[in-house]
């Protein structure tokens, strides 16, 4: 059983298109995240959802919109794709250990997005 | 600002010991994580330190000094499969601040 699964693993698309990446976790965790890892390998937090509430939004363009139908799912929708959006997007989840402490992160396998 | 520094790349020999350093300057501190990431794969958790001192887990150990803003990951008896990037991350006010990672190359 895969703990954190995301689809698709690979996505190649044209500039201007709209695409979605789905993520599901079966760990019963309270918090889910979307990270972007660019070619320089920096992991940058995009969004964090705790019990379906957005708790971090790190200056991400509003072309990116997270959707969480329930606490086991956090999907990422991207409108009007740009070349600079090409990266690997990782979904992750963690169990809360109190309001100000992040638990160990469990990552999905990543979705490699290439915008042509 | 918040900053995590670690070397970009290190090379070591199979069977040897290597120490990967991480220094941090963050507005808050609730612990420091080390993750391993093989090329093309997701990061996986290695260790968590919140108190000063050394935490040992098999061939891997992690050290923390909060007063110095410093941590290191120590890998012993290196194996070829240890070739990967090692990411340092600090929990700062309920946000994880990530370093860029250290690419470790193991040579036979």
Short mmCIF file of C-alpha atoms in Angstrom, two decimals:
data_model
loop_
_atom_site.label_atom_id
_atom_site.label_comp_id
_atom_site.label_asym_id
_atom_site.label_seq_id
_atom_site.Cartn_x
_atom_site.Cartn_y
_atom_site.Cartn_z
CA UNK A 1 0.00 0.00 0.00
CA UNK A 2 1.41 3.36 -1.03
CA UNK A 3 1.23 5.85 1.85
CA UNK A 4 1.20 9.04 -0.25
CA UNK A 5 0.32 8.64 -3.90
CA UNK A 6 0.15 11.29 -6.57
CA UNK A 7 -0.81 11.21 -10.23
CA UNK A 8 0.32 11.66 -12.88
CA UNK A 9 4.05 10.95 -12.44
CA UNK A 10 4.90 12.68 -15.69
CA UNK A 11 3.06 15.49 -17.40
CA UNK A 12 4.11 17.20 -20.62
CA UNK A 13 1.96 20.05 -21.84
CA UNK A 14 1.94 23.30 -23.81
CA UNK A 15 2.15 26.81 -22.43
CA UNK A 16 -1.23 28.26 -21.62
CA UNK A 17 -2.89 24.95 -20.81
CA UNK A 18 -4.58 24.07 -17.52
CA UNK A 19 -3.59 20.90 -15.68
CA UNK A 20 -4.21 19.14 -12.37
CA UNK A 21 -2.16 16.86 -10.15
CA UNK A 22 -3.91 14.64 -7.65
CA UNK A 23 -2.67 13.48 -4.26
CA UNK A 24 -4.02 11.03 -1.74
CA UNK A 25 -2.66 9.81 1.60
CA UNK A 26 -3.83 6.78 3.55
CA UNK A 27 -1.86 7.52 6.73
CA UNK A 28 -4.64 9.34 8.54
CA UNK A 29 -2.48 12.47 8.76
CA UNK A 30 -3.99 15.86 9.50
CA UNK A 31 -1.75 18.00 7.31
CA UNK A 32 -0.94 17.79 3.62
CA UNK A 33 1.48 19.87 1.54
CA UNK A 34 2.47 20.74 -1.97
CA UNK A 35 6.14 21.39 -2.66
CA UNK A 36 7.89 22.50 -5.83
CA UNK A 37 11.42 21.29 -6.53
CA UNK A 38 13.12 23.11 -9.39
CA UNK A 39 16.26 22.24 -11.34
CA UNK A 40 18.44 23.61 -8.54
CA UNK A 41 16.86 21.07 -6.17
CA UNK A 42 15.45 23.58 -3.70
CA UNK A 43 12.27 22.31 -2.09
CA UNK A 44 9.84 25.21 -1.87
CA UNK A 45 6.60 24.96 0.06
CA UNK A 46 3.59 26.05 -1.95
CA UNK A 47 0.61 25.11 0.17
CA UNK A 48 -0.23 23.41 3.42
CA UNK A 49 -3.67 22.14 4.38
CA UNK A 50 -4.66 21.14 7.88
CA UNK A 51 -8.05 19.48 8.20
CA UNK A 52 -9.14 21.08 4.92
CA UNK A 53 -8.04 24.58 5.93
CA UNK A 54 -5.26 26.41 4.13
CA UNK A 55 -2.61 27.37 6.66
CA UNK A 56 0.34 28.38 4.46
CA UNK A 57 0.38 30.01 1.06
CA UNK A 58 3.92 31.05 0.23
CA UNK A 59 3.53 33.83 -2.32
CA UNK A 60 2.46 31.39 -5.00
CA UNK A 61 0.83 32.90 -8.10
CA UNK A 62 -2.93 32.61 -8.04
CA UNK A 63 -2.71 30.46 -11.18
CA UNK A 64 -2.05 27.69 -8.67
CA UNK A 65 -5.05 26.60 -6.65
CA UNK A 66 -5.14 23.76 -4.13
CA UNK A 67 -8.33 21.82 -3.62
CA UNK A 68 -8.93 19.55 -0.64
CA UNK A 69 -12.22 17.63 -0.78
CA UNK A 70 -11.33 15.84 2.46
CA UNK A 71 -8.31 15.47 4.72
CA UNK A 72 -6.97 12.50 2.74
CA UNK A 73 -6.81 14.37 -0.57
CA UNK A 74 -5.07 17.52 -1.73
CA UNK A 75 -5.15 18.27 -5.43
CA UNK A 76 -3.23 20.99 -7.25
CA UNK A 77 -4.75 22.79 -10.21
CA UNK A 78 -2.60 25.03 -12.40
CA UNK A 79 -4.08 27.50 -14.88
CA UNK A 80 -2.35 29.11 -17.85
CA UNK A 81 0.87 27.12 -17.51
CA UNK A 82 4.14 28.97 -18.07
CA UNK A 83 7.62 27.69 -18.95
CA UNK A 84 8.85 28.49 -15.43
CA UNK A 85 6.31 26.09 -13.98
CA UNK A 86 8.40 23.17 -15.22
CA UNK A 87 9.56 21.35 -12.08
CA UNK A 88 8.87 18.32 -9.95
CA UNK A 89 5.88 18.78 -7.67
CA UNK A 90 5.82 16.74 -4.47
CA UNK A 91 2.82 16.08 -2.32
CA UNK A 92 3.51 15.27 1.34
CA UNK A 93 1.66 14.66 4.58
CA UNK A 94 2.47 14.83 8.27
CA UNK A 95 0.81 14.18 11.59
CA UNK A 96 0.39 17.21 13.82
CA UNK A 97 2.43 17.26 17.01
CA UNK A 98 0.95 20.44 18.36
CA UNK A 99 0.27 23.79 16.78
CA UNK A 100 3.85 24.87 16.23
CA UNK A 101 5.67 21.64 15.53
CA UNK A 102 5.87 19.87 12.19
CA UNK A 103 5.96 16.10 12.22
CA UNK A 104 7.98 13.88 9.93
CA UNK A 105 6.98 14.39 6.30
CA UNK A 106 5.97 11.50 4.09
CA UNK A 107 6.38 12.38 0.43
CA UNK A 108 4.68 11.12 -2.67
CA UNK A 109 6.85 10.02 -5.59
CA UNK A 110 6.62 13.37 -7.32
CA UNK A 111 5.02 14.60 -10.52
CA UNK A 112 7.45 15.87 -13.15
CA UNK A 113 5.79 18.69 -15.08
CA UNK A 114 7.34 19.85 -18.34
CA UNK A 115 5.87 22.90 -20.05
CA UNK A 116 6.82 23.34 -23.71
CA UNK B 1 15.65 36.34 6.66
CA UNK B 2 15.70 32.59 7.13
CA UNK B 3 18.62 30.66 5.75
CA UNK B 4 19.96 27.11 5.64
CA UNK B 5 23.47 26.45 4.34
CA UNK B 6 25.00 23.13 3.41
CA UNK B 7 27.74 22.17 0.95
CA UNK B 8 26.59 21.60 -2.60
CA UNK B 9 28.52 18.42 -3.22
CA UNK B 10 30.81 16.00 -1.40
CA UNK B 11 32.74 12.93 -2.50
CA UNK B 12 33.70 9.98 -0.31
CA UNK B 13 35.02 6.45 -0.67
CA UNK B 14 33.04 3.27 -0.09
CA UNK B 15 33.60 2.02 3.47
CA UNK B 16 34.72 5.40 4.76
CA UNK B 17 33.01 7.98 7.00
CA UNK B 18 31.59 11.31 5.83
CA UNK B 19 30.18 14.28 7.74
CA UNK B 20 27.70 16.63 6.07
CA UNK B 21 27.34 19.98 7.80
CA UNK B 22 24.32 22.26 7.99
CA UNK B 23 24.16 25.76 9.47
CA UNK B 24 20.93 27.64 9.93
CA UNK B 25 19.55 31.04 10.80
CA UNK B 26 15.81 30.96 11.37
CA UNK B 27 13.28 33.06 13.24
CA UNK B 28 12.06 30.06 15.23
CA UNK B 29 13.29 26.58 16.03
CA UNK B 30 11.21 23.50 16.74
CA UNK B 31 13.68 20.94 15.50
CA UNK B 32 15.94 20.00 12.61
CA UNK B 33 15.35 17.22 10.11
CA UNK B 34 17.62 15.34 7.75
CA UNK B 35 16.16 13.73 4.64
CA UNK B 36 17.75 11.55 1.99
CA UNK B 37 16.77 11.94 -1.66
CA UNK B 38 17.96 9.57 -4.36
CA UNK B 39 17.99 10.96 -7.90
CA UNK B 40 14.52 10.98 -9.38
CA UNK B 41 12.88 9.90 -6.14
CA UNK B 42 11.07 11.51 -3.22
CA UNK B 43 12.86 12.63 -0.04
CA UNK B 44 12.72 10.12 2.82
CA UNK B 45 13.08 10.90 6.50
CA UNK B 46 16.41 10.10 8.18
CA UNK B 47 16.49 11.90 11.52
CA UNK B 48 15.06 14.59 13.77
CA UNK B 49 16.94 16.55 16.44
CA UNK B 50 15.37 19.06 18.80
CA UNK B 51 17.77 18.82 21.77
CA UNK B 52 21.53 19.36 21.65
CA UNK B 53 23.62 16.29 21.18
CA UNK B 54 24.06 13.23 19.04
CA UNK B 55 21.27 10.92 17.87
CA UNK B 56 22.50 7.58 16.55
CA UNK B 57 20.53 5.34 14.23
CA UNK B 58 22.53 2.48 12.77
CA UNK B 59 25.16 3.74 10.34
CA UNK B 60 23.72 7.26 10.44
CA UNK B 61 24.05 9.78 13.27
CA UNK B 62 22.87 13.37 13.52
CA UNK B 63 24.22 16.07 15.79
CA UNK B 64 22.69 19.38 16.85
CA UNK B 65 24.02 22.49 18.58
CA UNK B 66 21.23 25.04 18.94
CA UNK B 67 23.50 27.74 20.36
CA UNK B 68 25.70 27.52 17.24
CA UNK B 69 22.87 27.02 14.75
CA UNK B 70 24.68 23.94 13.53
CA UNK B 71 23.98 20.34 12.72
CA UNK B 72 25.78 17.53 10.99
CA UNK B 73 24.85 14.17 9.54
CA UNK B 74 27.47 11.48 9.97
CA UNK B 75 27.43 8.46 7.69
CA UNK B 76 29.64 5.50 8.57
CA UNK B 77 30.70 2.44 6.58
CA UNK B 78 29.61 4.10 3.38
CA UNK B 79 27.89 1.98 0.78
CA UNK B 80 27.33 2.74 -2.89
CA UNK B 81 23.60 3.01 -2.21
CA UNK B 82 24.31 6.01 0.04
CA UNK B 83 24.95 8.08 -3.10
CA UNK B 84 22.13 10.61 -2.87
CA UNK B 85 21.32 14.16 -1.89
CA UNK B 86 20.99 14.91 1.82
CA UNK B 87 18.60 17.69 2.75
CA UNK B 88 18.68 19.64 5.99
CA UNK B 89 15.41 21.28 7.07
CA UNK B 90 14.50 23.38 10.11
CA UNK B 91 11.04 23.56 11.63
CA UNK B 92 10.63 27.30 12.15
CA UNK B 93 7.26 28.43 13.49
CA UNK B 94 5.34 25.59 11.88
CA UNK B 95 7.14 25.97 8.55
CA UNK B 96 9.88 23.75 7.26
CA UNK B 97 12.79 25.78 5.87
CA UNK B 98 14.86 23.61 3.51
CA UNK B 99 18.48 23.69 2.50
CA UNK B 100 19.37 23.06 -1.13
CA UNK B 101 20.80 19.67 -0.27
CA UNK B 102 24.26 18.14 -0.41
CA UNK B 103 24.90 15.72 -3.25
CA UNK B 104 27.02 12.88 -1.90
CA UNK B 105 29.03 10.90 -4.44
CA UNK B 106 30.45 7.56 -3.30
CA UNK B 107 33.44 6.14 -5.17
CA UNK B 108 34.55 2.50 -5.03
#
